[in-house]
Amino acid sequence: MSAKTNPEVIKESSMVKQKGMIAGNYDRLTGTKESGEKVVSTFVPGNLNELIMCFDMVNNLPETNAIQNGMRKQSGGMIMDAEKAGHSEDVCTYVKADIGMMGRGNIAPNGKPMPAPDMLLLSYTGCFTFMKWFELLRHEYKCPTVMLQIPYQGDGKITKNMRDFVVKQLKEEVIPMFEQVSGVKFDIDRLREYLKNSAKAEDNLVWVLESAKNRPSPIDAYFGGVYYIGPMFTAFRGTTDAVEYYDLVRGEIEQRIREGKGPITPEGDMKEEKYRLVVEGPPNWTSFREFWKLFYDEGAVVVASSYTKVGGLYDQGFRHDPNDPLGTLADYCLGCYANNNLPQRVELLEKYMNEYQADGLLINSIKSCNSFSAGQLLMMREIEKRTGKPAAFIETDLVDPRYFSHANVKNRLESYFQMVDQKRSGASLATA
């Protein structure tokens, strides 16, 4: 009897390019001892990659390291190491995976040790955990640290005072710290050029995400969407590589639309679109392919998601503006999804439900992610009331394999799809 093997993952040209970009950034990070380049650690929401590049520094994002370890099935042991060291079970598992990774030699995906950061940059965009996380990193690395305080949109709007406050910090605290650590003088014209690249890439990213309005949707905007947002949300926004990547992705999606194809999955083209969903909350990374398979096996495609906006609400009109370099960085940070209040988040989900002709809302509640999970039950009930469409709740975690139950998620999804079918049948009878 032959051993069971996983089907070969289907990859498009854009996926191959992105893989090369990520590998190149890890090689650059782990090669800083030889190159002499300085490293700055920061986070995805409020990631000021264009500004970082102005000082010839290498961008290291602890969240993406945790995701990489989760997808490579290594985060579980790291999390348990952190818990043995005293970190609570309720602490964000990105944090514990990062702490555990440090304890195991801080080995990057290329098998080489990660460098200690020369600087920590915290753009505080609504997630309190980030602040505590950086306290731990500052204690560990004892390097210069700067915090960019981003006012929360408690009233659901960005005021001039909020914007001016962020710009003032950029001028008086963040940029001087970069100059001090890097030894490179700030050049605002250099920043403008990077912002031009960002805006070009952002146009194509939005086009790709909005292509899900087609029937069938040529993309999955959640499971596939996390790949599409990768370069934009990490160390590549502002680069020519990102511009080329999004040109490539757009061309691939245009071809899928011409051919009437649905999303590409790890097992090839999705055969039939039965359910169109909006999803709130991050995905589970430790069982990512198994999680996705539970959807596409049922013909369910995610046409819009909140998680793919965590690093910027580009589809709501924001673009980086090279004509106002520091002001546009402030606008970007202020507008990140996690910095939006609860009514704003509900309104966005309702908009997605209507514009993408979704059959229902699904919430993946993450055990250890308070910035997403707070208020989700209220959001679910409000969307049901406003749209008349069924909503459901499943529970997993970011990178802790102990909190992904395949059988439990499968049962809940099957029950939910039955709800959607019943709702459709009732609507058909009402109009007959």
Coordinates of C-alpha atoms in Angstrom, one line a residue:
M1 CA 0.0 0.0 0.0
S2 CA 1.4 3.4 -1.0
A3 CA 1.8 6.1 1.7
K4 CA -0.7 8.9 1.5
T5 CA 0.8 12.0 0.1
N6 CA -0.5 15.6 0.1
P7 CA -1.4 16.9 -3.4
E8 CA 1.1 19.2 -4.9
V9 CA 0.4 22.8 -4.2
I10 CA -0.5 24.7 -7.4
K11 CA 1.5 28.0 -7.7
E12 CA 1.1 30.9 -10.1
S13 CA 3.9 33.2 -11.2
S14 CA 3.1 35.8 -8.7
M15 CA 3.3 33.2 -5.8
V16 CA 6.8 32.2 -7.0
K17 CA 7.8 35.9 -7.2
Q18 CA 6.5 36.6 -3.7
K19 CA 8.3 33.6 -2.3
G20 CA 11.5 34.9 -3.7
M21 CA 10.9 38.3 -2.3
I22 CA 10.3 36.9 1.2
A23 CA 13.4 34.6 1.0
G24 CA 15.5 37.6 -0.2
N25 CA 14.4 39.7 2.8
Y26 CA 15.3 36.9 5.3
D27 CA 18.6 36.5 3.6
R28 CA 19.2 40.3 3.9
L29 CA 18.2 40.2 7.6
T30 CA 20.4 37.3 8.5
G31 CA 23.3 38.8 6.5
T32 CA 23.4 42.1 8.2
K33 CA 26.5 41.1 10.2
E34 CA 28.4 40.9 6.9
S35 CA 26.7 43.8 5.1
G36 CA 26.7 46.2 8.1
E37 CA 23.1 47.2 7.5
K38 CA 21.0 48.2 10.5
V39 CA 17.7 46.4 11.5
V40 CA 14.5 48.0 12.7
S41 CA 11.7 45.8 14.2
T42 CA 8.1 47.1 13.8
F43 CA 4.6 45.8 13.3
V44 CA 2.2 45.3 10.3
P45 CA -0.5 47.8 11.3
G46 CA 1.2 51.2 11.0
N47 CA 4.2 49.8 9.2
L48 CA 6.2 52.7 7.9
N49 CA 8.2 50.8 5.3
E50 CA 8.8 53.7 3.0
L51 CA 10.3 55.8 5.8
I52 CA 12.4 52.8 7.0
M53 CA 13.9 52.5 3.5
C54 CA 14.9 56.2 3.6
F55 CA 17.5 55.2 6.2
D56 CA 18.8 52.0 4.4
M57 CA 17.6 49.9 7.3
V58 CA 16.2 46.4 7.0
N59 CA 12.6 45.8 8.2
N60 CA 11.9 42.9 10.5
L61 CA 8.3 42.2 11.5
P62 CA 7.8 39.9 14.5
E63 CA 4.2 39.0 13.4
T64 CA 5.3 37.6 10.1
N65 CA 8.0 35.6 11.9
A66 CA 5.3 34.1 14.1
I67 CA 3.2 33.4 11.0
Q68 CA 6.1 31.7 9.3
N69 CA 6.7 29.5 12.3
G70 CA 3.0 28.7 12.5
M71 CA 2.8 27.6 8.9
R72 CA 6.0 25.5 9.3
K73 CA 4.4 23.8 12.3
Q74 CA 7.1 25.1 14.7
S75 CA 5.1 27.6 16.7
G76 CA 3.5 25.1 19.1
G77 CA 6.7 24.3 20.9
M78 CA 7.8 27.9 21.0
I79 CA 4.5 28.9 22.7
M80 CA 4.8 26.2 25.3
D81 CA 8.4 27.4 26.0
A82 CA 7.1 30.9 26.6
E83 CA 4.3 29.6 28.9
K84 CA 6.8 27.7 30.9
A85 CA 8.7 30.9 31.3
G86 CA 5.7 32.5 32.9
H87 CA 3.6 33.9 30.0
S88 CA -0.1 33.4 30.4
E89 CA -2.2 31.1 28.2
D90 CA -4.4 34.1 27.4
V91 CA -1.5 36.2 25.9
C92 CA -1.4 36.7 22.2
T93 CA 0.2 33.7 20.6
Y94 CA 2.2 35.8 18.2
V95 CA 4.0 37.3 21.2
K96 CA 4.6 33.9 22.8
A97 CA 5.8 32.4 19.5
D98 CA 8.2 35.3 19.2
I99 CA 9.5 34.9 22.8
G100 CA 9.9 31.2 22.2
M101 CA 11.7 31.7 19.0
M102 CA 14.2 33.9 20.8
G103 CA 14.7 31.2 23.3
R104 CA 15.5 28.7 20.6
G105 CA 18.2 30.8 19.0
N106 CA 16.0 33.1 16.9
I107 CA 16.4 31.0 13.8
A108 CA 14.9 32.4 10.5
P109 CA 13.2 30.3 7.9
N110 CA 16.5 30.1 6.0
G111 CA 18.1 28.3 8.9
K112 CA 20.3 31.2 10.0
P113 CA 20.1 33.2 13.2
M114 CA 18.2 36.5 13.1
P115 CA 20.1 39.6 14.1
A116 CA 19.2 41.6 17.2
P117 CA 17.4 44.8 16.2
D118 CA 19.3 48.1 16.3
M119 CA 16.0 50.0 16.8
L120 CA 12.4 49.3 17.8
L121 CA 9.6 51.3 16.1
L122 CA 6.1 50.9 17.6
S123 CA 3.3 52.6 15.6
Y124 CA 0.6 52.2 18.1
T125 CA -2.5 51.6 16.0
G126 CA -5.2 50.2 18.3
C127 CA -3.6 46.9 19.6
F128 CA -2.6 47.3 23.2
T129 CA -0.7 44.0 23.0
F130 CA 1.9 45.6 20.7
M131 CA 2.9 48.0 23.4
K132 CA 3.5 45.2 26.0
W133 CA 5.2 43.1 23.3
F134 CA 7.7 45.9 22.6
E135 CA 8.4 46.3 26.3
L136 CA 9.5 42.7 26.3
L137 CA 11.7 43.2 23.3
R138 CA 13.2 46.4 24.7
H139 CA 14.0 44.5 27.9
E140 CA 15.6 41.7 25.8
Y141 CA 17.6 43.8 23.3
K142 CA 18.2 47.0 25.2
C143 CA 18.2 49.0 21.9
P144 CA 16.8 52.5 21.1
T145 CA 13.0 52.5 21.0
V146 CA 10.6 55.0 19.7
M147 CA 6.8 54.9 19.9
L148 CA 4.6 56.7 17.4
Q149 CA 1.4 57.4 19.3
I150 CA -1.7 57.1 17.1
P151 CA -4.9 58.6 18.5
Y152 CA -7.8 56.1 18.4
Q153 CA -10.8 56.9 16.3
G154 CA -13.2 56.9 19.2
D155 CA -15.6 59.2 17.4
G156 CA -15.2 57.4 14.1
K157 CA -13.3 60.2 12.3
I158 CA -9.8 61.6 11.8
T159 CA -9.5 65.2 12.9
K160 CA -6.8 67.8 12.0
N161 CA -5.5 67.8 15.5
M162 CA -5.0 64.0 15.4
R163 CA -3.2 64.2 12.1
D164 CA -1.0 67.2 13.2
F165 CA -0.1 65.3 16.4
V166 CA 1.2 62.3 14.5
V167 CA 3.1 64.5 12.0
K168 CA 4.8 66.3 14.9
Q169 CA 6.0 63.1 16.4
L170 CA 7.4 62.0 13.0
K171 CA 9.3 65.2 12.7
E172 CA 10.5 65.6 16.3
E173 CA 10.9 62.0 17.5
V174 CA 10.8 59.2 14.9
I175 CA 12.9 60.7 12.1
P176 CA 15.6 62.0 14.5
M177 CA 15.8 58.5 16.0
F178 CA 16.2 56.9 12.6
E179 CA 19.0 59.4 11.7
Q180 CA 20.8 58.7 15.0
V181 CA 20.7 54.9 14.7
S182 CA 21.3 54.6 11.0
G183 CA 23.7 57.5 10.4
V184 CA 21.8 58.4 7.3
K185 CA 20.3 61.9 6.8
F186 CA 16.6 62.1 6.0
D187 CA 15.8 62.9 2.4
I188 CA 12.1 63.8 1.9
D189 CA 12.5 63.5 -1.9
R190 CA 13.6 59.9 -1.5
L191 CA 10.5 59.3 0.6
R192 CA 8.3 60.8 -2.2
E193 CA 9.7 58.3 -4.7
Y194 CA 8.9 55.4 -2.5
L195 CA 5.4 56.7 -1.9
K196 CA 4.9 56.9 -5.6
N197 CA 5.7 53.2 -5.9
S198 CA 3.3 52.5 -3.0
A199 CA 0.4 54.3 -4.6
K200 CA 0.9 52.4 -7.9
A201 CA 0.9 49.0 -6.1
E202 CA -2.1 50.0 -4.0
D203 CA -4.2 50.7 -7.1
N204 CA -3.6 47.2 -8.3
L205 CA -4.1 45.6 -4.9
V206 CA -7.5 47.3 -4.6
W207 CA -8.4 46.1 -8.1
V208 CA -7.5 42.5 -7.2
L209 CA -9.5 42.6 -4.0
E210 CA -12.5 44.1 -5.7
S211 CA -12.4 41.5 -8.5
A212 CA -14.3 39.3 -6.0
K213 CA -17.5 41.3 -7.0
N214 CA -17.5 39.1 -10.1
R215 CA -19.5 35.9 -10.3
P216 CA -17.7 33.5 -9.9
S217 CA -15.2 35.4 -7.9
P218 CA -11.7 34.8 -9.4
I219 CA -10.1 35.1 -6.0
D220 CA -10.6 34.0 -2.4
A221 CA -10.3 37.3 -0.5
Y222 CA -9.4 35.7 2.8
F223 CA -7.3 32.5 2.3
G224 CA -6.0 33.8 -1.0
G225 CA -6.2 37.4 0.2
V226 CA -3.5 36.9 2.8
Y227 CA -1.0 36.2 0.0
Y228 CA -2.2 39.2 -2.0
I229 CA -1.7 41.6 0.9
G230 CA 1.7 40.1 1.9
P231 CA 4.1 42.4 0.0
M232 CA 1.9 45.5 0.7
F233 CA 1.8 44.9 4.5
T234 CA 5.4 43.9 5.1
A235 CA 8.9 44.8 3.9
F236 CA 8.1 45.6 0.3
R237 CA 5.6 48.5 0.1
G238 CA 7.3 51.3 -1.7
T239 CA 9.7 49.0 -3.7
T240 CA 9.7 48.4 -7.4
D241 CA 9.4 44.7 -6.5
A242 CA 6.0 45.4 -5.0
V243 CA 4.9 47.3 -8.1
E244 CA 6.0 44.4 -10.3
Y245 CA 4.3 41.9 -8.1
Y246 CA 0.9 43.6 -8.2
D247 CA 1.2 44.1 -11.9
L248 CA 1.7 40.4 -12.2
V249 CA -1.1 39.5 -9.9
R250 CA -3.6 41.7 -11.7
G251 CA -2.7 40.2 -15.0
E252 CA -3.3 36.7 -13.6
I253 CA -6.7 37.7 -12.2
E254 CA -7.7 39.4 -15.4
Q255 CA -7.0 36.1 -17.2
R256 CA -9.1 34.2 -14.7
I257 CA -12.0 36.5 -15.2
R258 CA -11.8 36.1 -19.0
E259 CA -11.8 32.4 -18.6
G260 CA -14.7 32.4 -16.1
K261 CA -12.6 30.7 -13.4
G262 CA -13.0 30.8 -9.7
P263 CA -10.2 31.0 -7.2
I264 CA -7.1 28.9 -7.3
T265 CA -6.7 26.8 -4.3
P266 CA -3.8 24.6 -3.1
E267 CA -5.4 21.7 -5.1
G268 CA -6.1 23.7 -8.3
D269 CA -9.1 25.7 -9.6
M270 CA -12.2 25.8 -7.4
K271 CA -14.9 23.9 -9.3
E272 CA -18.1 25.6 -8.3
E273 CA -19.0 28.7 -6.3
K274 CA -21.9 27.7 -4.0
Y275 CA -21.5 30.2 -1.2
R276 CA -20.2 33.7 -1.1
L277 CA -19.0 34.8 2.4
V278 CA -17.6 37.8 4.2
V279 CA -15.2 36.8 7.0
E280 CA -14.3 38.8 10.1
G281 CA -11.1 37.9 12.1
P282 CA -7.6 36.6 11.3
P283 CA -7.1 33.0 9.9
N284 CA -5.6 30.1 11.7
W285 CA -2.0 29.7 10.5
T286 CA -0.9 26.3 12.0
S287 CA -3.5 24.4 10.0
F288 CA -3.9 26.9 7.2
R289 CA -4.3 24.5 4.3
E290 CA -6.7 22.2 6.2
F291 CA -8.7 25.2 7.3
W292 CA -9.0 26.5 3.7
K293 CA -9.9 23.0 2.4
L294 CA -13.0 23.0 4.7
F295 CA -14.3 25.9 2.7
Y296 CA -13.5 25.1 -0.9
D297 CA -14.6 21.5 -0.5
E298 CA -18.1 22.9 0.2
G299 CA -17.9 25.4 -2.6
A300 CA -17.5 28.4 -0.2
V301 CA -15.4 31.4 -1.4
V302 CA -14.7 34.4 0.8
V303 CA -15.4 37.5 -1.3
A304 CA -14.3 40.1 1.4
S305 CA -12.6 40.0 4.8
S306 CA -11.6 42.4 7.5
Y307 CA -8.3 40.8 8.1
T308 CA -7.0 41.8 4.7
K309 CA -7.5 45.4 5.8
V310 CA -5.5 45.2 9.0
G311 CA -2.5 46.8 7.3
G312 CA -4.5 49.5 5.5
L313 CA -8.0 50.3 4.3
Y314 CA -6.9 50.9 0.7
D315 CA -10.3 49.8 -0.7
Q316 CA -11.9 52.6 1.1
G317 CA -10.0 55.2 -0.9
F318 CA -6.7 55.7 1.0
R319 CA -3.6 56.0 -1.1
H320 CA -0.1 57.1 0.0
D321 CA 0.3 60.6 -1.4
P322 CA 3.9 61.7 -2.5
N323 CA 2.8 65.3 -2.4
D324 CA 2.3 65.2 1.4
P325 CA 4.8 62.7 2.6
L326 CA 4.6 63.0 6.4
G327 CA 0.9 63.8 6.3
T328 CA 0.1 60.7 4.3
L329 CA 2.0 58.5 6.7
A330 CA -0.1 59.9 9.5
D331 CA -3.3 59.3 7.6
Y332 CA -2.2 55.7 6.9
C333 CA -1.6 54.9 10.6
L334 CA -4.8 56.6 11.8
G335 CA -6.9 54.7 9.3
C336 CA -5.7 51.1 10.0
Y337 CA -8.6 48.7 10.7
A338 CA -7.6 48.0 14.3
N339 CA -7.7 51.8 15.0
N340 CA -11.4 52.0 13.9
N341 CA -14.1 51.9 16.5
L342 CA -16.8 49.2 16.6
P343 CA -19.5 51.1 14.7
Q344 CA -17.0 51.7 11.9
R345 CA -16.2 48.0 11.7
V346 CA -19.8 47.0 11.6
E347 CA -20.5 49.5 8.8
L348 CA -17.5 48.2 6.8
L349 CA -18.8 44.6 7.1
E350 CA -22.3 45.6 6.1
K351 CA -20.9 47.4 3.1
Y352 CA -19.0 44.3 2.1
M353 CA -22.1 42.1 2.6
N354 CA -24.0 44.3 0.2
E355 CA -21.4 45.3 -2.4
Y356 CA -20.0 41.7 -2.8
Q357 CA -23.5 40.1 -2.8
A358 CA -22.5 37.8 0.1
D359 CA -24.7 35.0 1.4
G360 CA -23.6 35.5 5.0
L361 CA -21.0 36.6 7.5
L362 CA -18.6 34.2 9.2
I363 CA -16.6 35.2 12.3
N364 CA -13.4 33.4 13.1
S365 CA -12.9 34.4 16.7
I366 CA -9.3 34.1 17.8
K367 CA -8.8 33.0 21.4
S368 CA -5.8 35.2 22.1
C369 CA -6.4 38.3 19.8
N370 CA -8.4 40.8 21.8
S371 CA -8.1 43.6 19.2
F372 CA -10.2 41.5 16.9
S373 CA -12.3 39.4 19.1
A374 CA -13.7 42.2 21.4
G375 CA -17.2 42.9 20.3
Q376 CA -17.5 40.3 17.6
L377 CA -20.7 38.7 19.0
L378 CA -22.3 42.2 18.9
M379 CA -21.0 42.7 15.4
M380 CA -22.5 39.4 14.2
R381 CA -25.9 40.2 15.6
E382 CA -25.9 43.7 14.1
I383 CA -25.0 42.4 10.6
E384 CA -27.8 39.8 10.8
K385 CA -30.2 42.5 11.8
R386 CA -29.1 44.9 9.1
T387 CA -28.8 42.5 6.2
G388 CA -31.2 39.7 7.0
K389 CA -28.4 37.3 6.1
P390 CA -27.2 34.4 8.4
A391 CA -24.1 34.8 10.5
A392 CA -22.0 32.2 12.4
F393 CA -19.2 32.0 14.8
I394 CA -16.2 29.6 14.8
E395 CA -13.2 29.6 17.1
T396 CA -9.5 28.9 16.4
D397 CA -6.2 30.7 17.2
L398 CA -3.4 32.4 15.4
V399 CA -0.4 30.1 15.8
D400 CA -1.3 27.8 18.7
P401 CA -2.1 24.4 17.3
R402 CA -3.9 23.4 20.5
Y403 CA -6.8 25.6 19.6
F404 CA -7.6 24.3 16.2
S405 CA -10.1 21.5 16.2
H406 CA -10.7 20.2 12.7
A407 CA -13.8 18.3 13.6
N408 CA -15.3 21.1 15.6
V409 CA -14.7 23.7 12.8
K410 CA -16.0 21.2 10.2
N411 CA -19.2 20.6 12.1
R412 CA -19.9 24.3 12.6
L413 CA -19.2 25.1 9.0
E414 CA -21.5 22.3 7.7
S415 CA -24.3 23.6 10.1
Y416 CA -23.8 27.1 8.9
F417 CA -24.0 26.2 5.2
Q418 CA -27.3 24.4 6.0
M419 CA -28.5 27.7 7.5
V420 CA -27.5 29.5 4.3
D421 CA -29.4 27.0 2.2
Q422 CA -32.5 27.3 4.4
K423 CA -32.4 31.0 4.2
R424 CA -32.2 30.8 0.4
S425 CA -35.1 28.4 0.3
G426 CA -37.2 30.7 2.4
A427 CA -36.4 33.7 0.2
S428 CA -37.3 31.7 -2.9
L429 CA -40.6 30.6 -1.5
A430 CA -41.4 34.2 -0.5
T431 CA -40.9 35.5 -4.0
A432 CA -42.6 32.6 -5.7

